[in-house]
Amino acid sequence: MIPIFLRLSFANLTLLLDVPQLPAIFASNCFHNYRTLSREFKFVTNETDDLVYPFNRLNKQDKNTNRMGRPRKYNDSKYINIHPLNINLASTFPFGNPF
C-alpha cells in the first residue's frame, strides 16, 4: 500500500505538470475554431460548387460529379439541393438524403 504522502505527491506532480498547459490548450482550441469559422465564411462568400467536402481541393465535387469523379446518379431531379450549410436536407427527399 502506498503511503498517503506519496499519493499526495503524485497528485501535486500531476497538477504541476498539467495546469500550466491549460492556457496553451485553450488558445489552440480557440485558434482552431476561428480558422474553421473563417473557412466557412470564405466558402459562403465564394459560392463554389464543392458540395460534400468544401475544403478538399484534391477531390473536387460538384452537382454533376460525385466524390469518385463519376457522374452523379439521379442528377436530373428537382430535389437536388445539396449544400454543406443547408440544415434540413432530409426533408426534401422522400426517404432521406441519398448522398
XYZ file of N, CA and C in Angstrom:
297
model
N 0.836 -1.179 0.000
C 0.000 0.000 0.000
C 0.883 1.246 0.000
N 0.507 2.197 -0.820
C 1.289 3.434 -0.944
C 0.880 4.387 0.176
N 1.851 4.956 0.894
C 1.505 5.908 1.962
C 0.808 7.148 1.402
N 0.064 7.809 2.267
C -0.742 8.960 1.856
C 0.122 10.107 1.341
N 1.282 10.344 1.949
C 2.110 11.470 1.489
C 2.666 11.217 0.088
N 2.887 9.943 -0.260
C 3.379 9.627 -1.599
C 2.274 9.795 -2.640
N 1.039 9.422 -2.262
C -0.086 9.630 -3.174
C -0.343 11.115 -3.379
N -0.229 11.902 -2.340
C -0.409 13.348 -2.480
C 0.699 13.962 -3.327
N 1.898 13.434 -3.213
C 2.975 13.980 -4.036
C 2.740 13.675 -5.519
N 2.173 12.497 -5.823
C 1.828 12.210 -7.218
C 0.735 13.156 -7.715
N -0.227 13.458 -6.863
C -1.287 14.388 -7.247
C -0.718 15.781 -7.482
N 0.175 16.217 -6.608
C 0.786 17.534 -6.789
C 1.637 17.579 -8.053
N 2.343 16.511 -8.332
C 3.146 16.455 -9.546
C 2.257 16.533 -10.786
N 1.131 15.839 -10.748
C 0.199 15.899 -11.874
C -0.336 17.309 -12.061
N -0.701 17.966 -10.971
C -1.185 19.343 -11.069
C -0.111 20.278 -11.599
N 1.113 20.110 -11.124
C 2.190 20.987 -11.568
C 2.493 20.808 -13.054
N 2.301 19.610 -13.573
C 2.590 19.380 -14.983
C 1.410 19.706 -15.897
N 0.187 19.591 -15.409
C -0.985 19.777 -16.264
C -1.514 21.202 -16.279
N -1.587 21.851 -15.144
C -2.224 23.166 -15.055
C -1.524 24.224 -15.903
N -0.185 24.296 -15.955
C 0.428 25.327 -16.801
C 0.159 25.149 -18.294
N -0.257 23.965 -18.718
C -0.522 23.744 -20.136
C -1.929 24.161 -20.544
N -2.807 24.439 -19.590
C -4.190 24.767 -19.916
C -4.327 26.007 -20.796
N -3.590 27.105 -20.556
C -3.725 28.247 -21.475
C -3.331 27.908 -22.911
N -2.308 27.085 -23.086
C -1.903 26.704 -24.440
C -2.977 25.843 -25.107
N -3.585 24.945 -24.351
C -4.652 24.106 -24.899
C -5.852 24.966 -25.271
N -6.208 25.902 -24.410
C -7.339 26.794 -24.672
C -7.065 27.667 -25.893
N -5.862 28.223 -26.002
C -5.523 29.074 -27.144
C -5.529 28.271 -28.444
N -5.039 27.055 -28.405
C -5.041 26.216 -29.602
C -6.467 25.900 -30.041
N -7.338 25.623 -29.088
C -8.735 25.344 -29.404
C -9.413 26.572 -30.000
N -9.167 27.751 -29.430
C -9.752 28.987 -29.964
C -9.252 29.258 -31.381
N -7.960 29.052 -31.618
C -7.404 29.274 -32.952
C -8.017 28.310 -33.962
N -8.193 27.052 -33.570
C -8.795 26.070 -34.473
C -10.241 26.456 -34.802
N -11.012 26.884 -33.791
C -12.397 27.286 -34.032
C -12.464 28.521 -34.924
N -11.560 29.472 -34.711
C -11.529 30.677 -35.546
C -11.184 30.321 -36.989
N -10.222 29.425 -37.178
C -9.818 29.030 -38.527
C -10.964 28.316 -39.244
N -11.674 27.444 -38.533
C -12.806 26.744 -39.137
C -13.917 27.716 -39.505
N -14.209 28.659 -38.622
C -15.252 29.642 -38.902
C -14.877 30.521 -40.086
N -13.619 30.931 -40.169
C -13.203 31.764 -41.302
C -13.274 30.981 -42.609
N -12.956 29.689 -42.585
C -13.094 28.876 -43.796
C -14.553 28.771 -44.223
N -15.457 28.621 -43.253
C -16.875 28.540 -43.596
C -17.369 29.851 -44.178
N -16.940 30.977 -43.614
C -17.329 32.273 -44.170
C -16.765 32.457 -45.573
N -15.526 32.015 -45.780
C -14.932 32.117 -47.108
C -15.700 31.263 -48.104
N -16.141 30.100 -47.666
C -16.907 29.221 -48.545
C -18.244 29.848 -48.911
N -18.902 30.491 -47.943
C -20.199 31.104 -48.210
C -20.045 32.276 -49.167
N -18.990 33.070 -49.000
C -18.824 34.237 -49.863
C -18.362 33.867 -51.265
N -17.605 32.768 -51.427
C -17.145 32.375 -52.761
C -18.223 31.670 -53.566
N -19.148 31.000 -52.896
C -20.239 30.263 -53.530
C -19.720 29.291 -54.580
N -18.786 28.443 -54.188
C -18.279 27.427 -55.106
C -19.250 26.262 -55.162
N -18.975 25.313 -56.038
C -19.846 24.152 -56.191
C -19.339 22.932 -55.444
N -18.366 23.093 -54.561
C -17.913 21.955 -53.767
C -18.997 21.619 -52.760
N -19.460 20.374 -52.789
C -20.649 20.057 -52.018
C -20.352 19.396 -50.688
N -19.758 18.226 -50.728
C -19.662 17.430 -49.519
C -18.438 17.798 -48.706
N -17.313 17.993 -49.374
C -16.074 18.357 -48.694
C -15.587 19.687 -49.262
N -16.083 20.805 -48.775
C -15.752 22.087 -49.415
C -14.297 22.492 -49.265
N -13.541 21.902 -48.333
C -12.159 22.313 -48.128
C -11.181 21.319 -48.736
N -11.685 20.288 -49.400
C -10.818 19.293 -50.022
C -10.580 19.716 -51.463
N -9.404 20.245 -51.746
C -9.104 20.737 -53.090
C -8.580 19.636 -54.002
N -8.224 18.476 -53.459
C -7.730 17.389 -54.292
C -8.861 16.546 -54.855
N -9.978 16.486 -54.156
C -11.103 15.654 -54.556
C -12.284 16.568 -54.844
N -12.318 17.127 -56.031
C -13.358 18.102 -56.365
C -14.694 17.401 -56.574
N -15.752 18.028 -56.082
C -17.103 17.530 -56.270
C -17.989 18.702 -56.631
N -18.988 18.442 -57.420
C -19.975 19.466 -57.702
C -21.325 18.784 -57.905
N -22.283 19.498 -58.486
C -23.621 18.934 -58.623
C -23.669 17.790 -59.627
N -22.700 17.728 -60.538
C -22.713 16.685 -61.561
C -21.711 15.572 -61.301
N -20.723 15.787 -60.448
C -19.652 14.815 -60.217
C -19.648 14.399 -58.755
N -19.611 13.089 -58.500
C -19.575 12.627 -57.115
C -18.141 12.568 -56.615
N -17.929 12.029 -55.416
C -16.590 12.048 -54.829
C -15.627 11.075 -55.485
N -16.119 10.161 -56.305
C -15.244 9.257 -57.050
C -14.890 9.809 -58.425
N -15.424 10.972 -58.785
C -15.154 11.556 -60.088
C -16.096 11.064 -61.168
N -17.123 10.331 -60.777
C -18.087 9.793 -61.730
C -19.321 10.681 -61.762
N -20.137 10.580 -62.811
C -21.374 11.370 -62.836
C -22.305 10.954 -61.702
N -22.952 11.924 -61.099
C -23.878 11.651 -60.006
C -25.136 10.971 -60.525
N -25.647 10.011 -59.768
C -26.906 9.366 -60.125
C -28.063 10.280 -59.742
N -29.161 10.141 -60.462
C -30.387 10.878 -60.161
C -30.125 12.382 -60.140
N -29.376 12.847 -61.112
C -28.957 14.248 -61.113
C -30.008 15.164 -61.709
N -30.971 14.632 -62.442
C -31.952 15.487 -63.093
C -33.153 15.782 -62.196
N -33.094 15.386 -60.952
C -34.224 15.563 -60.050
C -34.343 17.014 -59.604
N -35.570 17.450 -59.395
C -35.771 18.809 -58.895
C -35.445 18.911 -57.408
N -35.214 17.758 -56.756
C -34.922 17.769 -55.335
C -33.443 17.934 -55.031
N -32.599 18.011 -56.053
C -31.166 18.154 -55.803
C -30.913 19.554 -55.264
N -30.653 19.617 -53.999
C -30.298 20.879 -53.358
C -29.299 20.532 -52.269
N -28.083 20.225 -52.674
C -27.075 19.764 -51.727
C -26.141 20.916 -51.435
N -26.057 21.268 -50.202
C -25.167 22.343 -49.786
C -24.731 22.036 -48.367
N -23.442 22.185 -48.039
C -22.996 21.813 -46.691
C -23.598 22.670 -45.589
N -24.090 23.852 -45.914
C -24.669 24.698 -44.876
C -26.185 24.571 -44.798
N -26.786 23.775 -45.702
C -28.219 23.553 -45.663
C -28.519 22.552 -44.552
N -29.311 22.950 -43.600
C -29.514 22.134 -42.410
C -30.562 21.054 -42.640
N -31.614 21.356 -43.362
C -32.752 20.453 -43.456
C -32.768 19.741 -44.807
N -31.738 18.937 -45.093
C -31.685 18.219 -46.364
C -32.627 17.030 -46.397
N -32.800 16.351 -45.284
C -33.578 15.113 -45.277
C -35.047 15.359 -45.587
N -35.552 16.559 -45.352
C -36.964 16.813 -45.594
C -37.270 16.954 -47.081
N -36.272 17.215 -47.934
C -36.541 17.374 -49.356
C -36.589 16.046 -50.092
N -36.071 14.972 -49.507
C -36.081 13.657 -50.129
C -37.113 12.788 -49.420
N -37.862 11.980 -50.179
C -38.901 11.175 -49.527
C -38.363 10.122 -48.561
N -37.146 9.607 -48.795
C -36.595 8.576 -47.919
C -35.265 8.998 -47.331
N -35.067 10.264 -47.074
C -33.813 10.746 -46.514
C -32.852 11.176 -47.601
N -31.689 11.629 -47.211
C -30.692 12.133 -48.138
C -29.956 10.971 -48.797
N -30.024 10.809 -50.128
C -29.358 9.681 -50.777
C -27.860 9.865 -50.920
N -27.335 11.023 -50.609
C -25.908 11.267 -50.765
C -25.248 11.099 -49.440
